[in-house]
Short mmCIF file of C-alpha atoms in Angstrom, two decimals:
data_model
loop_
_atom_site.label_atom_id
_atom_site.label_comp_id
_atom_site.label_asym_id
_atom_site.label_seq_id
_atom_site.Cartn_x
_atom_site.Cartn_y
_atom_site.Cartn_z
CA UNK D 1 -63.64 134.95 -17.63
CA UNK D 2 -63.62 138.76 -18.18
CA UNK D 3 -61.11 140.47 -20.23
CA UNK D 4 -59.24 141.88 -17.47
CA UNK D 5 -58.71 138.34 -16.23
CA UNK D 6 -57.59 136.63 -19.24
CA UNK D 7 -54.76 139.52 -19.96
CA UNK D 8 -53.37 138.78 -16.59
CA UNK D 9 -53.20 134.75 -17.00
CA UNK D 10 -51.64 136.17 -20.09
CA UNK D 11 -49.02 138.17 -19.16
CA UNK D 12 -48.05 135.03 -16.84
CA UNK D 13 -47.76 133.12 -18.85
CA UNK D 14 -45.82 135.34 -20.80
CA UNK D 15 -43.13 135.24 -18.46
CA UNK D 16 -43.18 132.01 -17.56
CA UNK D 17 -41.08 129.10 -19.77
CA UNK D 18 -42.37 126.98 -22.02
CA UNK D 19 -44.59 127.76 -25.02
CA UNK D 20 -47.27 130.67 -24.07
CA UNK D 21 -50.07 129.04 -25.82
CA UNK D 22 -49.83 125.98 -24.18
CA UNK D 23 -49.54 127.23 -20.65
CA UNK D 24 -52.48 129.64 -21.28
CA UNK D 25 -54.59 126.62 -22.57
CA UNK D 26 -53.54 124.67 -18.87
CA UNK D 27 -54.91 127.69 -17.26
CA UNK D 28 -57.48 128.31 -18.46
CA UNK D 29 -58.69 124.90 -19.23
CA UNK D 30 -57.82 123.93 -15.45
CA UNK D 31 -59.93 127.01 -14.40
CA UNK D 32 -63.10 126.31 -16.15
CA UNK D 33 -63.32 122.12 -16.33
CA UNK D 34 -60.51 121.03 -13.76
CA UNK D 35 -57.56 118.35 -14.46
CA UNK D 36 -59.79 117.22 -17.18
CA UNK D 37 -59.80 120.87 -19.10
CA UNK D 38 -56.06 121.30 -18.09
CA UNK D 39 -55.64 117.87 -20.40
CA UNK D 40 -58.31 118.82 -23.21
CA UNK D 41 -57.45 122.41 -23.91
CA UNK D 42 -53.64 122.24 -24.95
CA UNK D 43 -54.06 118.86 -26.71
CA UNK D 44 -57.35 120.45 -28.72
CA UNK D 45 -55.13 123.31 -29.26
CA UNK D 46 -52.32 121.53 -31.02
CA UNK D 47 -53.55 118.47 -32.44
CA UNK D 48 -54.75 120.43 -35.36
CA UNK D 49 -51.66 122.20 -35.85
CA UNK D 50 -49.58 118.99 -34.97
CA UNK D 51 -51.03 117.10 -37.92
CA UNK D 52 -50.73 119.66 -40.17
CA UNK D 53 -46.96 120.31 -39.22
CA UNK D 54 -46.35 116.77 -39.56
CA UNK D 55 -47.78 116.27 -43.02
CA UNK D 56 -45.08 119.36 -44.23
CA UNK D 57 -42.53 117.38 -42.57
CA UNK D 58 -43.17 114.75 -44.69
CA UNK D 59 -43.19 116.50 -47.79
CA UNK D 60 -39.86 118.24 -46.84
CA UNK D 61 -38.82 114.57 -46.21
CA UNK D 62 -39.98 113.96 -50.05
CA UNK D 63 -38.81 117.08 -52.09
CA UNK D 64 -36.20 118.65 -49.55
CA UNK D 65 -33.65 118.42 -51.68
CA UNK D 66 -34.79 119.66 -54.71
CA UNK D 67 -33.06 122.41 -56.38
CA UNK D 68 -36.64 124.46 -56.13
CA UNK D 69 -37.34 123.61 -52.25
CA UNK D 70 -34.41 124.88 -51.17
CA UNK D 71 -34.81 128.26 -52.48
CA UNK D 72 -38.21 128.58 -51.38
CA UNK D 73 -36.71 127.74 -47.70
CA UNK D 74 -33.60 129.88 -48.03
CA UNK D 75 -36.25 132.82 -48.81
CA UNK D 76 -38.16 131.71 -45.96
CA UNK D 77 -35.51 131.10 -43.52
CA UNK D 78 -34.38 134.78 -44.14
CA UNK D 79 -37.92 136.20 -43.96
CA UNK D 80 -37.95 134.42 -40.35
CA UNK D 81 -34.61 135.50 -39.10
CA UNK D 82 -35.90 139.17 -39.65
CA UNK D 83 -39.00 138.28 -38.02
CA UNK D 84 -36.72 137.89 -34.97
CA UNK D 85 -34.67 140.42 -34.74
CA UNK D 86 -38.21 142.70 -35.38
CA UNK D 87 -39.24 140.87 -32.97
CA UNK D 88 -36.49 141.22 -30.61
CA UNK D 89 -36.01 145.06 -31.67
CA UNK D 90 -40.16 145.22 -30.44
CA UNK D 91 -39.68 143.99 -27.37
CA UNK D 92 -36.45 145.57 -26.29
CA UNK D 93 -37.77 148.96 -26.97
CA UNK D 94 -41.21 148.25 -24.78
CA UNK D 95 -38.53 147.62 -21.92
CA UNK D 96 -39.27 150.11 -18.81
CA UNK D 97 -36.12 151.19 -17.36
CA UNK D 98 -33.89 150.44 -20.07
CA UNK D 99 -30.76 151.94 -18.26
CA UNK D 100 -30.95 149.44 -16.05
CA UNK D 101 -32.49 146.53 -17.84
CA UNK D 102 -30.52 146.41 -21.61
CA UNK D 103 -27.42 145.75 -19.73
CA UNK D 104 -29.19 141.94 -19.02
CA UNK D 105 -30.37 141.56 -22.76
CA UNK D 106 -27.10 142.55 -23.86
CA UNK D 107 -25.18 139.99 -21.58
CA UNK D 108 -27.92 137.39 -22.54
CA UNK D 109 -26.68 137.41 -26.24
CA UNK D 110 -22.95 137.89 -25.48
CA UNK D 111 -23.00 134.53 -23.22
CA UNK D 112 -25.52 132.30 -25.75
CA UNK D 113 -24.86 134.00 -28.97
CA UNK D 114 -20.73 134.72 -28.85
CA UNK D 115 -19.48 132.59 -25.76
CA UNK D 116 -21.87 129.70 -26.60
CA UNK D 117 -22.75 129.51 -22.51
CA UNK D 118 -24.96 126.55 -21.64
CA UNK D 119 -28.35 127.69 -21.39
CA UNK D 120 -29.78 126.85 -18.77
CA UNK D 121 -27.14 128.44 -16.19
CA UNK D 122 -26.91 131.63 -17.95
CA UNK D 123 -30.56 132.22 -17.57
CA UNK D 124 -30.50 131.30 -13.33
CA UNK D 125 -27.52 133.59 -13.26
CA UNK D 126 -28.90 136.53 -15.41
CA UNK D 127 -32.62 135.75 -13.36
CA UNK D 128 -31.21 136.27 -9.88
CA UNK D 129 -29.55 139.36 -11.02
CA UNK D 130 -32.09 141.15 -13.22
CA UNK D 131 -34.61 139.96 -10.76
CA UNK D 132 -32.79 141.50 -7.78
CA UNK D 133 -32.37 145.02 -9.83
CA UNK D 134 -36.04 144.97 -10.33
CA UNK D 135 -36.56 143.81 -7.06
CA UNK D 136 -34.31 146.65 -5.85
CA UNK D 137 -35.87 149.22 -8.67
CA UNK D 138 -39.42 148.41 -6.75
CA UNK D 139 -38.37 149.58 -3.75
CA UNK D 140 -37.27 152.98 -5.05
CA UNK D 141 -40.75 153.76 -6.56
CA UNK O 1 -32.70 105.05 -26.86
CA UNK O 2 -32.22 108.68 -29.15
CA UNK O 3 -35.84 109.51 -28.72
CA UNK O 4 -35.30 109.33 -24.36
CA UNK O 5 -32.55 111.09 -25.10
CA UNK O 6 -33.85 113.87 -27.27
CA UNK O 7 -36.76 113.64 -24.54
CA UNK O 8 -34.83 114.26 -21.67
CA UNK O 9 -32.78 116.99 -23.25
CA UNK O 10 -35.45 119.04 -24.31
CA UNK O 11 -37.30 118.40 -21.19
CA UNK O 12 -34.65 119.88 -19.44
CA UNK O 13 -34.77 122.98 -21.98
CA UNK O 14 -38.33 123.40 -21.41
CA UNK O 15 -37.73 125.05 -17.71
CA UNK O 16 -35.91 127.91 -19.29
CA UNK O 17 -37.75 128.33 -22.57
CA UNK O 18 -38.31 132.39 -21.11
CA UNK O 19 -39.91 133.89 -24.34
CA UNK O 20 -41.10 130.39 -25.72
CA UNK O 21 -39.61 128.26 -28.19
CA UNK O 22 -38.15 130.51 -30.10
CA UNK O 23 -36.05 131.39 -26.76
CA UNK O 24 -34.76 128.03 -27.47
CA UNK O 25 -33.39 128.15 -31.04
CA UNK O 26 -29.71 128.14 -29.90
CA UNK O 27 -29.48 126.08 -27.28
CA UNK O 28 -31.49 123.12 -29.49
CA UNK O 29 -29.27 124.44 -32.02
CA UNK O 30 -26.72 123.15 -29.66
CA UNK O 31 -27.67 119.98 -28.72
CA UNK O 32 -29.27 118.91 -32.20
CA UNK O 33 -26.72 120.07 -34.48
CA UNK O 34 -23.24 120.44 -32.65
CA UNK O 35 -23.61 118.05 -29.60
CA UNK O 36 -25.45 115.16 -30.91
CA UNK O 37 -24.97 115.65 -34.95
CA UNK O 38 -28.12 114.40 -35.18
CA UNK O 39 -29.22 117.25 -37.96
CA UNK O 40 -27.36 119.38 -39.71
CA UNK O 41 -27.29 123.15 -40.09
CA UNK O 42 -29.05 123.12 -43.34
CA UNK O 43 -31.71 120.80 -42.31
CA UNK O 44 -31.85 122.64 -39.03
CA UNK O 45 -32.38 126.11 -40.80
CA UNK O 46 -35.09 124.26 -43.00
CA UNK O 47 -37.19 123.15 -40.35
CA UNK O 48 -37.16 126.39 -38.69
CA UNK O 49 -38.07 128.29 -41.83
CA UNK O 50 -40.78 125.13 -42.32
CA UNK O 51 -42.43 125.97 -39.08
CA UNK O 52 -42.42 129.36 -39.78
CA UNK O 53 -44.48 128.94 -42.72
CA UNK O 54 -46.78 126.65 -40.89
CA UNK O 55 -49.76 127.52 -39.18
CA UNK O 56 -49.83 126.71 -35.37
CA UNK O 57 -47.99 127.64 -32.67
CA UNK O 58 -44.20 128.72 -32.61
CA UNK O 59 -43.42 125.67 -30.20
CA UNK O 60 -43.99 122.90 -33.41
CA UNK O 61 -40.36 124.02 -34.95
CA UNK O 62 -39.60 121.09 -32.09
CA UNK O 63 -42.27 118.79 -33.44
CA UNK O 64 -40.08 118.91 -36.69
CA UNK O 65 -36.59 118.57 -35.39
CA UNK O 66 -38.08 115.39 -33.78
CA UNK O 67 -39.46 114.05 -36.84
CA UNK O 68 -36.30 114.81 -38.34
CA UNK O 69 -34.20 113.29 -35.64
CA UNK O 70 -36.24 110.16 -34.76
CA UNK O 71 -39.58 110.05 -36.96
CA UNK O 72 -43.11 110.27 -35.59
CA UNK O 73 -41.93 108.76 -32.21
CA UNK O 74 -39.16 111.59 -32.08
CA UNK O 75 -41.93 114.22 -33.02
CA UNK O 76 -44.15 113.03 -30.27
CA UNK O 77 -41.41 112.96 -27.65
CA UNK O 78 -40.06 116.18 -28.45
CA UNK O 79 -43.28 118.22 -28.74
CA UNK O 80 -44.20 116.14 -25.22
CA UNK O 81 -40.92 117.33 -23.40
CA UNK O 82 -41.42 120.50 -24.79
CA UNK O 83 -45.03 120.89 -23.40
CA UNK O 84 -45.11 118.72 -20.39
CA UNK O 85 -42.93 119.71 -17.84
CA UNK O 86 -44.39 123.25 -17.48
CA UNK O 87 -47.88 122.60 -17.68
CA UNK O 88 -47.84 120.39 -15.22
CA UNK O 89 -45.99 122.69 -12.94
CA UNK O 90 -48.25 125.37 -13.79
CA UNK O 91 -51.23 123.19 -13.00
CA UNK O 92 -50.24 122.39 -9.63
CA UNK O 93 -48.96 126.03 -8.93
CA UNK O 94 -51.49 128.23 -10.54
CA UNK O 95 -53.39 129.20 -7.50
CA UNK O 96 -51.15 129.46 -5.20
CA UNK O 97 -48.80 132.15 -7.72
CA UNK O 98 -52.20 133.90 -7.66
CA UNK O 99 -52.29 134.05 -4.36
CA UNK O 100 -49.10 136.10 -4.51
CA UNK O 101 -50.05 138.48 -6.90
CA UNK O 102 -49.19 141.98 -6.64
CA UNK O 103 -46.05 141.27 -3.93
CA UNK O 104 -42.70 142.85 -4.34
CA UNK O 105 -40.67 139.61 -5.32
CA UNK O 106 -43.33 138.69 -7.92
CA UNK O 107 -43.40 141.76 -9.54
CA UNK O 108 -39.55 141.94 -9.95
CA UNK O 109 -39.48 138.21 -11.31
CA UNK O 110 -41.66 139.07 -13.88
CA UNK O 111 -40.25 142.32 -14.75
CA UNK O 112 -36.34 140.76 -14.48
CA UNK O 113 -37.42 137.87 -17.09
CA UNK O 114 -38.08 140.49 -19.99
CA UNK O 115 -34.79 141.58 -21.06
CA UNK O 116 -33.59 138.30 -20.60
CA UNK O 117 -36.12 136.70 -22.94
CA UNK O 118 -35.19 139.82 -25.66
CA UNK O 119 -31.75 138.45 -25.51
CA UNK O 120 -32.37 134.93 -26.23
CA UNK O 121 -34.46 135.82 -29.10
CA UNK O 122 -32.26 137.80 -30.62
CA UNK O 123 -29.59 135.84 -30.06
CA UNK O 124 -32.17 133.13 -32.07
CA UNK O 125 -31.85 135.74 -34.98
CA UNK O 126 -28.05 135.65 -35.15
CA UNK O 127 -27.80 131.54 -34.46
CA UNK O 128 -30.14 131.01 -37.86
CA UNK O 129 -28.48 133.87 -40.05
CA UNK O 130 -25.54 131.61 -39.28
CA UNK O 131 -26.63 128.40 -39.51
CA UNK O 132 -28.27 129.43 -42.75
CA UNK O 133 -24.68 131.23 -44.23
CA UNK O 134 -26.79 133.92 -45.27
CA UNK O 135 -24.84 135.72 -48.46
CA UNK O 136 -25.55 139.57 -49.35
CA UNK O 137 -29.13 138.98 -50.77
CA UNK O 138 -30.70 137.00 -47.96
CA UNK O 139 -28.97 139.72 -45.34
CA UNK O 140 -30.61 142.28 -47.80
CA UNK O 141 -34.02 140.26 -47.39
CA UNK O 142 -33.32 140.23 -43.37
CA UNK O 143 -32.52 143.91 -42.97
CA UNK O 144 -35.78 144.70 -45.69
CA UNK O 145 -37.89 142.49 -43.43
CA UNK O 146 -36.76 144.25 -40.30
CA UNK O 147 -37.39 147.68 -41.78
CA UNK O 148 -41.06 146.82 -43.35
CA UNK O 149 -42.02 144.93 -40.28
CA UNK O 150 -41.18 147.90 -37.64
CA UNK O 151 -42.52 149.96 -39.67
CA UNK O 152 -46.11 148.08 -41.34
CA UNK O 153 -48.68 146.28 -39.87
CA UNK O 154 -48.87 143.21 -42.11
CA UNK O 155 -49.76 139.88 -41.16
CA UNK O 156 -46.64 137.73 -41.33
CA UNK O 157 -47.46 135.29 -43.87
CA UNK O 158 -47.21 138.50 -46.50
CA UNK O 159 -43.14 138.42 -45.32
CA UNK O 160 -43.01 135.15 -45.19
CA UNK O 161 -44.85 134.14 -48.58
CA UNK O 162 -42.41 137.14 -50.42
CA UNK O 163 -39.29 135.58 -48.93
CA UNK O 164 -40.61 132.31 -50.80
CA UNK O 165 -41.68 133.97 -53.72
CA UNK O 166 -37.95 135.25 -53.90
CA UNK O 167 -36.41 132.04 -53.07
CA UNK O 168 -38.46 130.34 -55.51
CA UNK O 169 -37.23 132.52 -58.14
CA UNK O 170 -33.26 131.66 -57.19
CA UNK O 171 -32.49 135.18 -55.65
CA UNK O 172 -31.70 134.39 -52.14
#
């Protein structure tokens, strides 16, 4: 697989839902060893992980709520949320045609964020209408 | 009967997981802490501050709220519903999305999915800061984090073993 091709299977799936990783692992273990690659390549990628995920768990399960342990997670757990919003801030300013594409991002965290929308029909109502700006933008270029 | 049920839910979830897991944060916040009081928001800020720490992909935060929820069984189920649904749409429509590539509606799909995705993760950011009842120091410790992230090219860990470094020591 050259680079080229492996940054587009990327960038799908990117976009698509789900976790990235996993979907990249279907693809591209589909694409080299068939249904049997598609089956070996996300479970090789996350057994590893998996295990060692479930062995913190169980410490956290043992020494949660310590005094100690809870700092160390408070520290963490604001470390991560300003991951996030980096991360958000990162990706929002990478946006082409922010004039016309913010608007979406901002009513994204207005209806999960403040109104507390269910999910799942915010994002098919915010698709079909970001998609059909885009799909309108397309047509100017 | 809680492990179908945290299956099915997150199943469900998976199909509009746009920007991954993390995408995800509020509306499992939702159905794991307010609808189903099966966590609370302490434990719930825990495990996503665990996972965090944790080497691995993003997606195993749900690998621990289903340990949490319904032991290894819940773990399993979770990370499966998380996982499955997808990839085996993806499998069976891989080639023929390919086989669309470069046409108008694609293209406008895949650019009309990015600011949504920015908003869900950012609305993850404000669901944990909550959650978490994050007093002046640990907003401090999100704003310096912001800042020196934007701004450096470190390697996360460096944040994240500083934030514990400061937690251990009581300040956050």
């Amino acid at each position: 697989m050259s680079a080229e091709e492996f940054n587009a299977q990327l960038g799908l799936c990117q976009f698509l839902p789900g976790p990235n990783v996993v979907n990249l692992a279907v693809v591209v273990g589909k694409r080299y060893q068939g249904w049997a690659g598609a089956i070996v390549a996300p479970v090789g990628l996350l057994a590893g992980p998996l295990a060692i995920v479930l062995l913190l768990a169980m410490i956290y399960d043992a020494v949660g709520d310590m005094p100690v342990a809870q700092g160390i997670l408070r520290g963490i757990t604001a470390v991560g949320c300003g991951l996030l919003f980096a991360m958000a801030w990162r990706m929002g300013a990478s946006l082409r045609d922010k004039r016309y594409f913010l608007p979406f991002t901002v009513m994204v965290v207005a209806a999960i964020a403040w109104l507390r929308w269910p999910m799942p029909a915010v994002m098919l109502g915010g698709l079909a209408a970001s998609g059909a700006v885009a799909y309108w933008r397309l047509g100017k270029k | 009967m809680i492990v179908v049920q945290l299956f099915l839910e997150f199943a469900l979830l998976s199909f509009v997981a746009f920007g991954g897991a993390t995408a995800l944060l509020p509306e499992m916040h939702r159905v794991v802490v307010e609808n189903h009081h099966w966590l609370n928001d302490t434990t719930f800020t825990h495990l996503y501050a665990i996972a965090q720490a944790a080497p691995g992909p993003n997606v195993l935060v749900v690998t621990l709220i289903g340990w949490e929820v319904a032991g290894l069984a819940g773990a399993l189920a979770a990370t499966l519903a998380m996982c499955l649904p997808m990839s085996v749409l993806i499998y069976l429509l891989i080639d023929r999305w390919e086989s669309f590539a470069g046409k108008r509606w694609q293209k406008a799909i895949s650019i009309g999915v990015s600011p949504l995705a920015v908003g869900l993760i950012f609305s993850g950011a404000t669901l944990i800061a909550q959650a978490a009842q994050f007093g002046w120091a640990a907003w401090l410790l999100v704003a310096a984090t912001v800042a020196a992230n934007l701004r450096f090219k470190l390697h996360p860990l460096w944040y994240i073993g500083a934030g514990a470094l400061l937690g251990l020591l009581g300040l956050i």
